[in-house]
Amino acid sequence: MLINHAIFLKKSVIKWMYLKNCLQPSKCIMINAILLFLMACEVIRPSGSDRLIARAENDYLYLSDVERQFESFDSKEDSLIKVNNFIYNWARQKLLYEKSLINLPQDKISELMDLVNNYESSLFRNAYKEFVLKSSMDTLMNQSLNKAYYESNKKNFMLKQPIYRIRHISLPLDNVDRREITNRFKRFDTEDVVFLDSLSFQFSNYFLADSLWLNQVEIVKQLNFLNLKERSRFLKSPNYFEVEDSLALYLCQLVDRLDRGNVAPFTYVENTIRDIVFNKRKIEFLRSFDNDILQDAIKIKKFEKY
């Protein structure tokens, strides 16, 4: 309530300064009295232990206002310098603002008031739209819509480079479970996945999510133990292969490969499609939302066109 009252009071003062020269003297005296009363009420606010530390015209700075600006200080001297600087900067800004209201031409004040009001209105409108949009996310995010968009626009999702599905494990050459790990890695049923995951602490590196499609950059990162020639040889078509060096044994399975020119799988482009569909739905939702507000206002006679 205090914040709303302060905003109302400030706007009232600005509008009063703007209209001041347009009113009769008797009306000026009456409105002056009302504004003085309102400003007095603003000063005598229930602030508890809050202490008034500065005044600039009709603006007041309290201890709590200063405390909100600073979390901590390096020393007592540092606190004095920073607090004093803050107080004087606050005063300069307030006094300059008051001077501008008094000395700027009335047409300029009117122009600035329009800009301020338009900006304030824009902030509130956009904040409200974002609020409504977030509360409607479940309606906008729909998997069936994403799949429908994919099916209707497959030609837009042609691969520009090969993609791969792989799994791999790197383990020390002297690993005692080497034979069983190799057999289970090749078979890779549900029980094998659980078994391999339970032994993952023995692996120097591993990647078992072979349902994911990886592009060439991601493949190079995953299979950094292969040189370019080996990658070209082993990644031509689905197959199992092993590579060994002085450090480790590398078990690799190329599960699938899709070449350039093929339609990308839905799972590979799902995030992109979700963003596209969401943005389209967002635009449609906001357009409908704006129109619904207008129609509702017409029904209850909050808006009338003359």
PDB file of N, CA and C in Angstrom, residues 147-210:
ATOM      1  N   LYS A 147       4.914 -33.776 -33.358  1.00  0.00           N
ATOM      2  CA  LYS A 147       5.035 -34.880 -34.313  1.00  0.00           C
ATOM      3  C   LYS A 147       4.274 -34.578 -35.602  1.00  0.00           C
ATOM      4  N   ALA A 148       3.129 -33.934 -35.460  1.00  0.00           N
ATOM      5  CA  ALA A 148       2.347 -33.573 -36.651  1.00  0.00           C
ATOM      6  C   ALA A 148       3.114 -32.574 -37.510  1.00  0.00           C
ATOM      7  N   TYR A 149       3.775 -31.618 -36.862  1.00  0.00           N
ATOM      8  CA  TYR A 149       4.574 -30.635 -37.602  1.00  0.00           C
ATOM      9  C   TYR A 149       5.733 -31.332 -38.316  1.00  0.00           C
ATOM     10  N   TYR A 150       6.365 -32.278 -37.637  1.00  0.00           N
ATOM     11  CA  TYR A 150       7.478 -33.027 -38.233  1.00  0.00           C
ATOM     12  C   TYR A 150       7.010 -33.792 -39.470  1.00  0.00           C
ATOM     13  N   GLU A 151       5.880 -34.481 -39.360  1.00  0.00           N
ATOM     14  CA  GLU A 151       5.372 -35.278 -40.477  1.00  0.00           C
ATOM     15  C   GLU A 151       5.024 -34.398 -41.676  1.00  0.00           C
ATOM     16  N   SER A 152       4.557 -33.190 -41.413  1.00  0.00           N
ATOM     17  CA  SER A 152       4.148 -32.289 -42.500  1.00  0.00           C
ATOM     18  C   SER A 152       5.310 -31.508 -43.103  1.00  0.00           C
ATOM     19  N   ASN A 153       6.458 -31.535 -42.440  1.00  0.00           N
ATOM     20  CA  ASN A 153       7.578 -30.700 -42.898  1.00  0.00           C
ATOM     21  C   ASN A 153       8.889 -31.474 -42.975  1.00  0.00           C
ATOM     22  N   LYS A 154       8.807 -32.754 -43.277  1.00  0.00           N
ATOM     23  CA  LYS A 154      10.013 -33.587 -43.309  1.00  0.00           C
ATOM     24  C   LYS A 154      11.057 -33.061 -44.286  1.00  0.00           C
ATOM     25  N   LYS A 155      10.595 -32.471 -45.370  1.00  0.00           N
ATOM     26  CA  LYS A 155      11.536 -31.965 -46.377  1.00  0.00           C
ATOM     27  C   LYS A 155      12.437 -30.866 -45.822  1.00  0.00           C
ATOM     28  N   ASN A 156      11.998 -30.242 -44.724  1.00  0.00           N
ATOM     29  CA  ASN A 156      12.806 -29.188 -44.102  1.00  0.00           C
ATOM     30  C   ASN A 156      13.828 -29.735 -43.111  1.00  0.00           C
ATOM     31  N   PHE A 157      13.825 -31.043 -42.928  1.00  0.00           N
ATOM     32  CA  PHE A 157      14.723 -31.642 -41.935  1.00  0.00           C
ATOM     33  C   PHE A 157      15.630 -32.693 -42.570  1.00  0.00           C
ATOM     34  N   MET A 158      16.136 -32.359 -43.756  1.00  0.00           N
ATOM     35  CA  MET A 158      17.088 -33.246 -44.422  1.00  0.00           C
ATOM     36  C   MET A 158      18.467 -33.077 -43.786  1.00  0.00           C
ATOM     37  N   LEU A 159      19.157 -34.185 -43.587  1.00  0.00           N
ATOM     38  CA  LEU A 159      20.483 -34.148 -42.966  1.00  0.00           C
ATOM     39  C   LEU A 159      21.508 -33.512 -43.896  1.00  0.00           C
ATOM     40  N   LYS A 160      22.358 -32.658 -43.327  1.00  0.00           N
ATOM     41  CA  LYS A 160      23.441 -32.031 -44.087  1.00  0.00           C
ATOM     42  C   LYS A 160      24.782 -32.692 -43.796  1.00  0.00           C
ATOM     43  N   GLN A 161      24.779 -33.651 -42.861  1.00  0.00           N
ATOM     44  CA  GLN A 161      25.970 -34.426 -42.535  1.00  0.00           C
ATOM     45  C   GLN A 161      25.516 -35.751 -41.927  1.00  0.00           C
ATOM     46  N   PRO A 162      26.373 -36.774 -41.951  1.00  0.00           N
ATOM     47  CA  PRO A 162      25.978 -38.060 -41.360  1.00  0.00           C
ATOM     48  C   PRO A 162      25.754 -37.934 -39.855  1.00  0.00           C
ATOM     49  N   ILE A 163      24.872 -38.776 -39.333  1.00  0.00           N
ATOM     50  CA  ILE A 163      24.682 -38.878 -37.884  1.00  0.00           C
ATOM     51  C   ILE A 163      24.774 -40.352 -37.490  1.00  0.00           C
ATOM     52  N   TYR A 164      25.077 -40.596 -36.217  1.00  0.00           N
ATOM     53  CA  TYR A 164      25.403 -41.954 -35.773  1.00  0.00           C
ATOM     54  C   TYR A 164      24.751 -42.269 -34.431  1.00  0.00           C
ATOM     55  N   ARG A 165      24.485 -43.574 -34.233  1.00  0.00           N
ATOM     56  CA  ARG A 165      24.135 -44.084 -32.908  1.00  0.00           C
ATOM     57  C   ARG A 165      25.219 -45.077 -32.505  1.00  0.00           C
ATOM     58  N   ILE A 166      25.843 -44.824 -31.378  1.00  0.00           N
ATOM     59  CA  ILE A 166      26.959 -45.671 -30.951  1.00  0.00           C
ATOM     60  C   ILE A 166      26.883 -45.945 -29.451  1.00  0.00           C
ATOM     61  N   ARG A 167      27.678 -46.930 -29.023  1.00  0.00           N
ATOM     62  CA  ARG A 167      28.010 -47.101 -27.608  1.00  0.00           C
ATOM     63  C   ARG A 167      29.468 -47.531 -27.547  1.00  0.00           C
ATOM     64  N   HIS A 168      30.130 -47.192 -26.453  1.00  0.00           N
ATOM     65  CA  HIS A 168      31.536 -47.600 -26.318  1.00  0.00           C
ATOM     66  C   HIS A 168      31.936 -47.657 -24.853  1.00  0.00           C
ATOM     67  N   ILE A 169      32.969 -48.436 -24.586  1.00  0.00           N
ATOM     68  CA  ILE A 169      33.543 -48.573 -23.247  1.00  0.00           C
ATOM     69  C   ILE A 169      35.054 -48.597 -23.381  1.00  0.00           C
ATOM     70  N   SER A 170      35.730 -47.915 -22.470  1.00  0.00           N
ATOM     71  CA  SER A 170      37.196 -47.977 -22.382  1.00  0.00           C
ATOM     72  C   SER A 170      37.538 -48.588 -21.029  1.00  0.00           C
ATOM     73  N   LEU A 171      38.318 -49.685 -21.027  1.00  0.00           N
ATOM     74  CA  LEU A 171      38.680 -50.318 -19.765  1.00  0.00           C
ATOM     75  C   LEU A 171      40.153 -50.716 -19.769  1.00  0.00           C
ATOM     76  N   PRO A 172      40.771 -50.806 -18.586  1.00  0.00           N
ATOM     77  CA  PRO A 172      42.188 -51.170 -18.505  1.00  0.00           C
ATOM     78  C   PRO A 172      42.432 -52.553 -19.111  1.00  0.00           C
ATOM     79  N   LEU A 173      43.612 -52.751 -19.671  1.00  0.00           N
ATOM     80  CA  LEU A 173      43.945 -54.016 -20.320  1.00  0.00           C
ATOM     81  C   LEU A 173      43.931 -55.187 -19.346  1.00  0.00           C
ATOM     82  N   ASP A 174      44.246 -54.929 -18.077  1.00  0.00           N
ATOM     83  CA  ASP A 174      44.319 -56.009 -17.092  1.00  0.00           C
ATOM     84  C   ASP A 174      43.018 -56.197 -16.308  1.00  0.00           C
ATOM     85  N   ASN A 175      41.912 -55.658 -16.805  1.00  0.00           N
ATOM     86  CA  ASN A 175      40.634 -55.795 -16.102  1.00  0.00           C
ATOM     87  C   ASN A 175      40.238 -57.274 -16.025  1.00  0.00           C
ATOM     88  N   VAL A 176      39.947 -57.753 -14.808  1.00  0.00           N
ATOM     89  CA  VAL A 176      39.668 -59.183 -14.599  1.00  0.00           C
ATOM     90  C   VAL A 176      38.318 -59.598 -15.194  1.00  0.00           C
ATOM     91  N   ASP A 177      37.433 -58.650 -15.401  1.00  0.00           N
ATOM     92  CA  ASP A 177      36.110 -58.964 -15.958  1.00  0.00           C
ATOM     93  C   ASP A 177      36.043 -58.697 -17.456  1.00  0.00           C
ATOM     94  N   ARG A 178      37.183 -58.623 -18.072  1.00  0.00           N
ATOM     95  CA  ARG A 178      37.252 -58.225 -19.480  1.00  0.00           C
ATOM     96  C   ARG A 178      36.369 -59.089 -20.378  1.00  0.00           C
ATOM     97  N   ARG A 179      36.424 -60.420 -20.222  1.00  0.00           N
ATOM     98  CA  ARG A 179      35.663 -61.312 -21.095  1.00  0.00           C
ATOM     99  C   ARG A 179      34.148 -61.110 -20.923  1.00  0.00           C
ATOM    100  N   GLU A 180      33.707 -61.065 -19.647  1.00  0.00           N
ATOM    101  CA  GLU A 180      32.271 -60.906 -19.402  1.00  0.00           C
ATOM    102  C   GLU A 180      31.788 -59.532 -19.851  1.00  0.00           C
ATOM    103  N   ILE A 181      32.592 -58.510 -19.612  1.00  0.00           N
ATOM    104  CA  ILE A 181      32.220 -57.155 -20.040  1.00  0.00           C
ATOM    105  C   ILE A 181      32.050 -57.112 -21.556  1.00  0.00           C
ATOM    106  N   THR A 182      32.984 -57.764 -22.267  1.00  0.00           N
ATOM    107  CA  THR A 182      32.920 -57.774 -23.730  1.00  0.00           C
ATOM    108  C   THR A 182      31.660 -58.480 -24.226  1.00  0.00           C
ATOM    109  N   ASN A 183      31.364 -59.647 -23.637  1.00  0.00           N
ATOM    110  CA  ASN A 183      30.183 -60.410 -24.059  1.00  0.00           C
ATOM    111  C   ASN A 183      28.888 -59.633 -23.795  1.00  0.00           C
ATOM    112  N   ARG A 184      28.810 -59.055 -22.618  1.00  0.00           N
ATOM    113  CA  ARG A 184      27.593 -58.313 -22.273  1.00  0.00           C
ATOM    114  C   ARG A 184      27.466 -57.035 -23.113  1.00  0.00           C
ATOM    115  N   PHE A 185      28.598 -56.416 -23.433  1.00  0.00           N
ATOM    116  CA  PHE A 185      28.573 -55.205 -24.262  1.00  0.00           C
ATOM    117  C   PHE A 185      28.030 -55.531 -25.651  1.00  0.00           C
ATOM    118  N   LYS A 186      28.427 -56.693 -26.183  1.00  0.00           N
ATOM    119  CA  LYS A 186      27.957 -57.087 -27.515  1.00  0.00           C
ATOM    120  C   LYS A 186      26.462 -57.419 -27.513  1.00  0.00           C
ATOM    121  N   ARG A 187      26.031 -58.192 -26.498  1.00  0.00           N
ATOM    122  CA  ARG A 187      24.634 -58.615 -26.440  1.00  0.00           C
ATOM    123  C   ARG A 187      23.715 -57.442 -26.082  1.00  0.00           C
ATOM    124  N   PHE A 188      24.042 -56.773 -25.031  1.00  0.00           N
ATOM    125  CA  PHE A 188      23.432 -55.507 -24.608  1.00  0.00           C
ATOM    126  C   PHE A 188      21.910 -55.577 -24.441  1.00  0.00           C
ATOM    127  N   ASP A 189      21.442 -56.595 -23.713  1.00  0.00           N
ATOM    128  CA  ASP A 189      20.024 -56.598 -23.356  1.00  0.00           C
ATOM    129  C   ASP A 189      19.836 -55.833 -22.045  1.00  0.00           C
ATOM    130  N   THR A 190      18.622 -55.845 -21.509  1.00  0.00           N
ATOM    131  CA  THR A 190      18.316 -55.029 -20.330  1.00  0.00           C
ATOM    132  C   THR A 190      19.201 -55.391 -19.144  1.00  0.00           C
ATOM    133  N   GLU A 191      19.383 -56.691 -18.893  1.00  0.00           N
ATOM    134  CA  GLU A 191      20.227 -57.129 -17.775  1.00  0.00           C
ATOM    135  C   GLU A 191      21.679 -56.725 -17.998  1.00  0.00           C
ATOM    136  N   ASP A 192      22.130 -56.779 -19.238  1.00  0.00           N
ATOM    137  CA  ASP A 192      23.510 -56.399 -19.554  1.00  0.00           C
ATOM    138  C   ASP A 192      23.742 -54.913 -19.291  1.00  0.00           C
ATOM    139  N   VAL A 193      22.768 -54.103 -19.631  1.00  0.00           N
ATOM    140  CA  VAL A 193      22.886 -52.657 -19.398  1.00  0.00           C
ATOM    141  C   VAL A 193      23.044 -52.383 -17.911  1.00  0.00           C
ATOM    142  N   VAL A 194      22.221 -53.052 -17.088  1.00  0.00           N
ATOM    143  CA  VAL A 194      22.307 -52.875 -15.633  1.00  0.00           C
ATOM    144  C   VAL A 194      23.665 -53.336 -15.130  1.00  0.00           C
ATOM    145  N   PHE A 195      24.141 -54.480 -15.626  1.00  0.00           N
ATOM    146  CA  PHE A 195      25.438 -55.017 -15.207  1.00  0.00           C
ATOM    147  C   PHE A 195      26.575 -54.055 -15.561  1.00  0.00           C
ATOM    148  N   LEU A 196      26.587 -53.580 -16.794  1.00  0.00           N
ATOM    149  CA  LEU A 196      27.658 -52.678 -17.232  1.00  0.00           C
ATOM    150  C   LEU A 196      27.629 -51.364 -16.461  1.00  0.00           C
ATOM    151  N   ASP A 197      26.431 -50.881 -16.199  1.00  0.00           N
ATOM    152  CA  ASP A 197      26.315 -49.640 -15.437  1.00  0.00           C
ATOM    153  C   ASP A 197      26.846 -49.822 -14.023  1.00  0.00           C
ATOM    154  N   SER A 198      26.654 -51.007 -13.446  1.00  0.00           N
ATOM    155  CA  SER A 198      27.144 -51.263 -12.084  1.00  0.00           C
ATOM    156  C   SER A 198      28.663 -51.330 -12.027  1.00  0.00           C
ATOM    157  N   LEU A 199      29.299 -51.622 -13.168  1.00  0.00           N
ATOM    158  CA  LEU A 199      30.767 -51.696 -13.217  1.00  0.00           C
ATOM    159  C   LEU A 199      31.398 -50.438 -13.818  1.00  0.00           C
ATOM    160  N   SER A 200      30.609 -49.414 -14.030  1.00  0.00           N
ATOM    161  CA  SER A 200      31.105 -48.227 -14.733  1.00  0.00           C
ATOM    162  C   SER A 200      32.272 -47.555 -14.017  1.00  0.00           C
ATOM    163  N   PHE A 201      32.392 -47.784 -12.686  1.00  0.00           N
ATOM    164  CA  PHE A 201      33.516 -47.194 -11.953  1.00  0.00           C
ATOM    165  C   PHE A 201      34.847 -47.782 -12.406  1.00  0.00           C
ATOM    166  N   GLN A 202      34.802 -48.951 -13.072  1.00  0.00           N
ATOM    167  CA  GLN A 202      36.036 -49.571 -13.565  1.00  0.00           C
ATOM    168  C   GLN A 202      36.462 -49.012 -14.925  1.00  0.00           C
ATOM    169  N   PHE A 203      35.564 -48.315 -15.601  1.00  0.00           N
ATOM    170  CA  PHE A 203      35.837 -47.848 -16.955  1.00  0.00           C
ATOM    171  C   PHE A 203      36.502 -46.475 -16.913  1.00  0.00           C
ATOM    172  N   SER A 204      37.484 -46.279 -17.764  1.00  0.00           N
ATOM    173  CA  SER A 204      38.104 -44.959 -17.872  1.00  0.00           C
ATOM    174  C   SER A 204      37.206 -43.999 -18.653  1.00  0.00           C
ATOM    175  N   ASN A 205      36.350 -44.571 -19.497  1.00  0.00           N
ATOM    176  CA  ASN A 205      35.378 -43.762 -20.240  1.00  0.00           C
ATOM    177  C   ASN A 205      34.297 -44.694 -20.775  1.00  0.00           C
ATOM    178  N   TYR A 206      33.079 -44.187 -20.907  1.00  0.00           N
ATOM    179  CA  TYR A 206      32.021 -45.028 -21.470  1.00  0.00           C
ATOM    180  C   TYR A 206      30.855 -44.162 -21.935  1.00  0.00           C
ATOM    181  N   PHE A 207      30.106 -44.703 -22.885  1.00  0.00           N
ATOM    182  CA  PHE A 207      28.890 -44.061 -23.387  1.00  0.00           C
ATOM    183  C   PHE A 207      27.952 -45.178 -23.815  1.00  0.00           C
ATOM    184  N   LEU A 208      26.842 -45.345 -23.096  1.00  0.00           N
ATOM    185  CA  LEU A 208      25.940 -46.468 -23.342  1.00  0.00           C
ATOM    186  C   LEU A 208      24.576 -46.037 -23.885  1.00  0.00           C
ATOM    187  N   ALA A 209      24.376 -44.737 -24.064  1.00  0.00           N
ATOM    188  CA  ALA A 209      23.075 -44.225 -24.533  1.00  0.00           C
ATOM    189  C   ALA A 209      22.993 -44.341 -26.049  1.00  0.00           C
ATOM    190  N   ASP A 210      22.884 -45.581 -26.539  1.00  0.00           N
ATOM    191  CA  ASP A 210      22.952 -45.788 -27.988  1.00  0.00           C
ATOM    192  C   ASP A 210      21.638 -45.498 -28.717  1.00  0.00           C
TER     193      ASP A 210
END
